[in-house]
Short mmCIF file of C-alpha atoms in Angstrom, two decimals:
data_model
loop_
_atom_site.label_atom_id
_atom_site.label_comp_id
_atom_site.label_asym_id
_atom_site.label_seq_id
_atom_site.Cartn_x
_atom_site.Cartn_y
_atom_site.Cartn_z
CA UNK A 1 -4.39 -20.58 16.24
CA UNK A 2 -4.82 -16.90 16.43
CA UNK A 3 -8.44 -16.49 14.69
CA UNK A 4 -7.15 -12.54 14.94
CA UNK A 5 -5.36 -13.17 11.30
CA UNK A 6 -5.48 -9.36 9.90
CA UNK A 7 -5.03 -6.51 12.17
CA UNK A 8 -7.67 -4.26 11.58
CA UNK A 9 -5.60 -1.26 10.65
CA UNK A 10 -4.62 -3.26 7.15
CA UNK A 11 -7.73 -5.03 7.05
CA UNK A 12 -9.66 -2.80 4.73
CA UNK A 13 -7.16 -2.34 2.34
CA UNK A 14 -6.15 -6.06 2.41
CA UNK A 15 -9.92 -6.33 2.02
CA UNK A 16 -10.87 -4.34 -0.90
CA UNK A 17 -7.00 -5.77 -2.81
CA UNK A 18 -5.88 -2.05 -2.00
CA UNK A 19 -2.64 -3.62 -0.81
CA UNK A 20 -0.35 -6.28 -1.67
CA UNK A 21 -1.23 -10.06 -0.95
CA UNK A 22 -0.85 -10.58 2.52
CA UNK A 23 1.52 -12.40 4.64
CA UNK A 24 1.14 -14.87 6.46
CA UNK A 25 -0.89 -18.85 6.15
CA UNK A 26 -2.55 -19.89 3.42
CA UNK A 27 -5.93 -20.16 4.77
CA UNK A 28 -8.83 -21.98 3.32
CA UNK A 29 -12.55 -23.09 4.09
CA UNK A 30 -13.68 -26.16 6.31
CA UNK A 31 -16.64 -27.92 4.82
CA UNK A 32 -17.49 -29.60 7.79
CA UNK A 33 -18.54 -33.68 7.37
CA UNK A 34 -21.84 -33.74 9.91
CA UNK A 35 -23.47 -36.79 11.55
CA UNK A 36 -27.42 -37.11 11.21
CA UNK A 37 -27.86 -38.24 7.57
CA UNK A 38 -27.62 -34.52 5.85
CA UNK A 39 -26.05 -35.00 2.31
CA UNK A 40 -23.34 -32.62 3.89
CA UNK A 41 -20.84 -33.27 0.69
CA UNK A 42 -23.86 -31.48 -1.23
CA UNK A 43 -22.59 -28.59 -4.04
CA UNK A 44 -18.87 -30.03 -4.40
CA UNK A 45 -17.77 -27.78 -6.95
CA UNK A 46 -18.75 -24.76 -5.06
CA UNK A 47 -16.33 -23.85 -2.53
CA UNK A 48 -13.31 -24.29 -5.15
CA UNK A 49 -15.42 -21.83 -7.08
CA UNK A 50 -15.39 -19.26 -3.89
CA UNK A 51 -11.83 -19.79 -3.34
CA UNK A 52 -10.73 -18.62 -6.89
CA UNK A 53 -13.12 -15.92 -6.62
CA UNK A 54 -11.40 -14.60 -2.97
CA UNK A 55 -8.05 -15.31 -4.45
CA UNK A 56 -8.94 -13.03 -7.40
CA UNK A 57 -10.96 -10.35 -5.43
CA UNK A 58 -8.49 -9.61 -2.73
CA UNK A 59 -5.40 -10.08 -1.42
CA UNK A 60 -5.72 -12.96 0.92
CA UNK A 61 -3.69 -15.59 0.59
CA UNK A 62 -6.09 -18.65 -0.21
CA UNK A 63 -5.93 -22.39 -0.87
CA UNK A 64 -7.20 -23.95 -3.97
CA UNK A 65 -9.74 -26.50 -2.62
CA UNK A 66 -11.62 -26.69 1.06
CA UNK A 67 -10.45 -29.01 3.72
CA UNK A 68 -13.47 -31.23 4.88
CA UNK A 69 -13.18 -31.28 8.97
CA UNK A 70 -15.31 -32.66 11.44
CA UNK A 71 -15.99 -32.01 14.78
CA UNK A 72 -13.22 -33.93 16.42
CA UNK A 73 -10.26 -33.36 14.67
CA UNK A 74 -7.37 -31.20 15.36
CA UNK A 75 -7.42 -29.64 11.97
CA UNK A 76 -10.64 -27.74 12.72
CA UNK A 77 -8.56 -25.57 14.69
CA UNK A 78 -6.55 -24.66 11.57
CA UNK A 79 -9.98 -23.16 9.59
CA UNK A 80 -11.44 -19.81 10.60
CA UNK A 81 -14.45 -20.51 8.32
CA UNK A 82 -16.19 -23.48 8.56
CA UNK A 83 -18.99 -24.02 5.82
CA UNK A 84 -22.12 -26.74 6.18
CA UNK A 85 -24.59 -27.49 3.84
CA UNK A 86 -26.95 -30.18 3.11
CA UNK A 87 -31.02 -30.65 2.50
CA UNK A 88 -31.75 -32.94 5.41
CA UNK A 89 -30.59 -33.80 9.11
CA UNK A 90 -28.18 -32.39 11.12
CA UNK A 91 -27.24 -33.87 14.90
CA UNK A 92 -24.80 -33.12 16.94
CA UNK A 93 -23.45 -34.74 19.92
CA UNK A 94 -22.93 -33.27 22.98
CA UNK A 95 -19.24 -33.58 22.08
CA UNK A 96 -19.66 -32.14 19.03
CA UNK A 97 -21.44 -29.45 20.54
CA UNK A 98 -18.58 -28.91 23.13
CA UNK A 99 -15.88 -28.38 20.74
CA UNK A 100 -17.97 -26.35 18.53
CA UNK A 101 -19.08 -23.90 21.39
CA UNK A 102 -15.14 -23.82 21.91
CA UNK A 103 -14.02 -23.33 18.19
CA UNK A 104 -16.36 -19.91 18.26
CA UNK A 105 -15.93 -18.97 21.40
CA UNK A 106 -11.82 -18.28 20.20
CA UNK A 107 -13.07 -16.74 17.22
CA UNK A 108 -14.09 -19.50 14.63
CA UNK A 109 -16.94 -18.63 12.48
CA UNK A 110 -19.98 -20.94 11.24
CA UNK A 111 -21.49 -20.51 7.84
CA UNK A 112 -24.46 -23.17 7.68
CA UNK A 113 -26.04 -22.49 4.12
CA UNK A 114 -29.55 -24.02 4.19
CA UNK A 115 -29.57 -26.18 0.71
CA UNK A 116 -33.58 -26.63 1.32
CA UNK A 117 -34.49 -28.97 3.93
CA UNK A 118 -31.79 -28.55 6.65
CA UNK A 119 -33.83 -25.75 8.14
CA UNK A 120 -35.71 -27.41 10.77
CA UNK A 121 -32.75 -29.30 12.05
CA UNK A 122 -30.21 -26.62 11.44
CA UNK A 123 -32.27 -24.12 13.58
CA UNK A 124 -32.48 -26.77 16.87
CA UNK A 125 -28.87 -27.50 16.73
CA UNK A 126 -27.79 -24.01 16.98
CA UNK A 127 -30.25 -23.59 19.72
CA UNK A 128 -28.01 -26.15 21.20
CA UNK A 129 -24.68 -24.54 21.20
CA UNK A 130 -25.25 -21.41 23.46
CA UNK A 131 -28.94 -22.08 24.70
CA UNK A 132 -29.28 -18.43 26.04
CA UNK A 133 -28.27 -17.00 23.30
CA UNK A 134 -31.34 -16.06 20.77
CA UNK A 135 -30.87 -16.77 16.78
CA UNK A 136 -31.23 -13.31 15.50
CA UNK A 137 -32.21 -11.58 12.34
CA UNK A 138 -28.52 -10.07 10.97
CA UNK A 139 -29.59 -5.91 10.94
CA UNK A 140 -28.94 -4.50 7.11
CA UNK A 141 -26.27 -2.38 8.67
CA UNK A 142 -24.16 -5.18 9.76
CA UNK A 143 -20.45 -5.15 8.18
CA UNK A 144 -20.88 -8.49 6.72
CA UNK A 145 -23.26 -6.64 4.25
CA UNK A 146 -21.00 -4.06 3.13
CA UNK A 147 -17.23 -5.09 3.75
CA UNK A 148 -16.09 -5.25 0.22
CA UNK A 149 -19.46 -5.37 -1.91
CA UNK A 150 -22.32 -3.65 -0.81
CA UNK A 151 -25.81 -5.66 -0.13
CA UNK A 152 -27.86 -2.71 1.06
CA UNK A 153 -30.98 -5.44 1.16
CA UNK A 154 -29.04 -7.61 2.56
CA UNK A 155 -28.15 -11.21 1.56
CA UNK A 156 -29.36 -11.83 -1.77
CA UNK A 157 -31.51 -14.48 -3.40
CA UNK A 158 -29.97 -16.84 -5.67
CA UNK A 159 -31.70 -20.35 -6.01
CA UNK A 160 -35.81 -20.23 -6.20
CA UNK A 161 -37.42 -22.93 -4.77
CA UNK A 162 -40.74 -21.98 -3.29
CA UNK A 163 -40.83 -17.74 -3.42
CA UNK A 164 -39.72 -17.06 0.24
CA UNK A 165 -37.48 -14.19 0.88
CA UNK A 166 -33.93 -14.89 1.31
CA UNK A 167 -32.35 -13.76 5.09
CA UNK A 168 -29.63 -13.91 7.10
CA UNK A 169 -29.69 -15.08 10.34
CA UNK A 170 -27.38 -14.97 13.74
CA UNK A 171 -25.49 -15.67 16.91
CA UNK A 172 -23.96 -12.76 18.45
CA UNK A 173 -21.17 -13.69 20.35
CA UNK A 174 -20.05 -10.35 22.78
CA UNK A 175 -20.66 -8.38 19.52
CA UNK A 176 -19.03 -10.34 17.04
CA UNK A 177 -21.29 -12.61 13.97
CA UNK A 178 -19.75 -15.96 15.45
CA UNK A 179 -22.21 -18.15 13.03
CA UNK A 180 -24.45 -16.89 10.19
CA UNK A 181 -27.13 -18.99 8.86
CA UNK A 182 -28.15 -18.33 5.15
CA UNK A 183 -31.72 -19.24 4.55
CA UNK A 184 -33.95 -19.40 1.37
CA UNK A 185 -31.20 -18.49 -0.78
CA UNK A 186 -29.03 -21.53 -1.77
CA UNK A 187 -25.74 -19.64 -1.69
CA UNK A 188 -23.89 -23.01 -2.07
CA UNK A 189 -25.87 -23.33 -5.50
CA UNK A 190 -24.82 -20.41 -6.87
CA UNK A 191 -21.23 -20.94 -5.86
CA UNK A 192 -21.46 -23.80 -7.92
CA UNK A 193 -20.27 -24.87 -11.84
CA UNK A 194 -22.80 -22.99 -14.08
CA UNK A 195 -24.40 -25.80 -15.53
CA UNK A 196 -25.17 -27.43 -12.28
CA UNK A 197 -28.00 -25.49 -11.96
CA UNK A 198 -28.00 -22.81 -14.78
CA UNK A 199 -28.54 -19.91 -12.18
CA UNK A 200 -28.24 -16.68 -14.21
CA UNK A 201 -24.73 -14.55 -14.32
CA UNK A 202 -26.08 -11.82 -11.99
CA UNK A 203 -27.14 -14.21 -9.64
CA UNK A 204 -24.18 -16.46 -9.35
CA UNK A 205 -21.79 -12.85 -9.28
CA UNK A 206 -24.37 -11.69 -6.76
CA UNK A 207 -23.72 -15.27 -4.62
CA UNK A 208 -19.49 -15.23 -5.25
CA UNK A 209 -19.61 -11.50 -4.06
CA UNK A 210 -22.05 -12.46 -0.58
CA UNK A 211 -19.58 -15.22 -0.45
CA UNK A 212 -16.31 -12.95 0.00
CA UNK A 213 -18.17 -10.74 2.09
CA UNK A 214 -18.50 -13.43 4.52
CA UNK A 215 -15.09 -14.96 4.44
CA UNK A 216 -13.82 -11.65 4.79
CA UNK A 217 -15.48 -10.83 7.96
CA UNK A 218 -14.05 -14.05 9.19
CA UNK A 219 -10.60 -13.99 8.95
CA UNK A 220 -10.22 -9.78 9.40
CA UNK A 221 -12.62 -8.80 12.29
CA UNK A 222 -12.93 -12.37 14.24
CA UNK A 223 -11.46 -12.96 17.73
#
């Protein structure tokens, strides 16, 4: 699959719903099934939730619900945005980690949205994939934060838990965010039915809008 799915002249009008829906496959979100004992199935009402909201917000063509892949199918090929979540352990084999490395390396993208307790084993499997290559800080400035709603702090905080500061961290792959890793925010929990957890409006809104920035980036400036 060509992970280059918007040409970037049309992108920021097909972006910001400026143009007609686009052409083209229906494309969706991988919520990807994990080995290690991670409740990776965690928030199931929140990617549906994203969906409707990037189906509403712009003019990408979208399916309804996400397509749960793993790491050795041929579907995963089919997803530019893969999406893991979870509060406890991730592992992945050094299979896994092969087809991963591939998947990004032609332009896939990685959301792992730390659900409060994956951080530990979240941060040594991404070590994993391209050893040399440090998990960064993502720089205010970066696209992701401003491609169709503006986050001039950066990614926002939605779920408290214990008071940290929510950030957004990195692998740059030859310039291009090839995996973002949400931290101290619970994105996935604000995504999710309101009375899950009863997160205020402006917090969910501020979690659906972080949410289309990131799928956006995927699917218009990947490969």
């Amino acid at each position: 699959m060509n992970r280059r799915l918007l040409p970037l002249a049309i992108a920021f009008a097909v972006l910001t719903g400026a143009a007609p829906r686009a052409p083209g496959p229906v494309l969706t979100i991988g919520r990807l099934h994990y080995e290690g004992g991670g409740d990776w199935y965690a928030n199931p009402s929140s990617l549906p939730n994203l969906l409707a909201a990037i189906r509403d917000r712009t003019a990408l063509r979208v399916a309804v619900e996400e397509q749960v892949v793993t790491l050795a199918e041929d579907e995963l090929w089919n997803v530019p945005y893969i999406y893991m979540t979870g509060h406890g352990n991730v592992r992945w084999s050094d299979r896994d980690l092969t087809t991963l490395r591939r998947y990004l390396l032609q332009g896939g993208f990685l959301h792992a949205d730390d659900n409060y307790g994956m951080d530990a084993s979240i941060r040594r499997e991404l070590g994993r994939i391209f050893p040399d290559l440090p998990l960064v800080e993502v720089p205010l400035d970066h696209p992701v934060y401003h491609l169709v709603y503006d986050f001039p702090k950066g990614i926002p905080k939605i779920h408290e838990h214990d008071g940290k500061p929510a950030q957004g961290f990195g692998l740059i792959l030859d310039g291009r965010l090839a995996v973002y890793y949400s931290y101290q925010t619970d994105l996935g929990d604000g995504w999710e039915d309101f009375e899950v957890h009863r997160d205020p409006p402006e917090k969910r809104e501020a979690a659906l809008r972080m949410g289309v920035n990131l799928f956006t980036y995927a699917v218009g400036f990947g490969g």
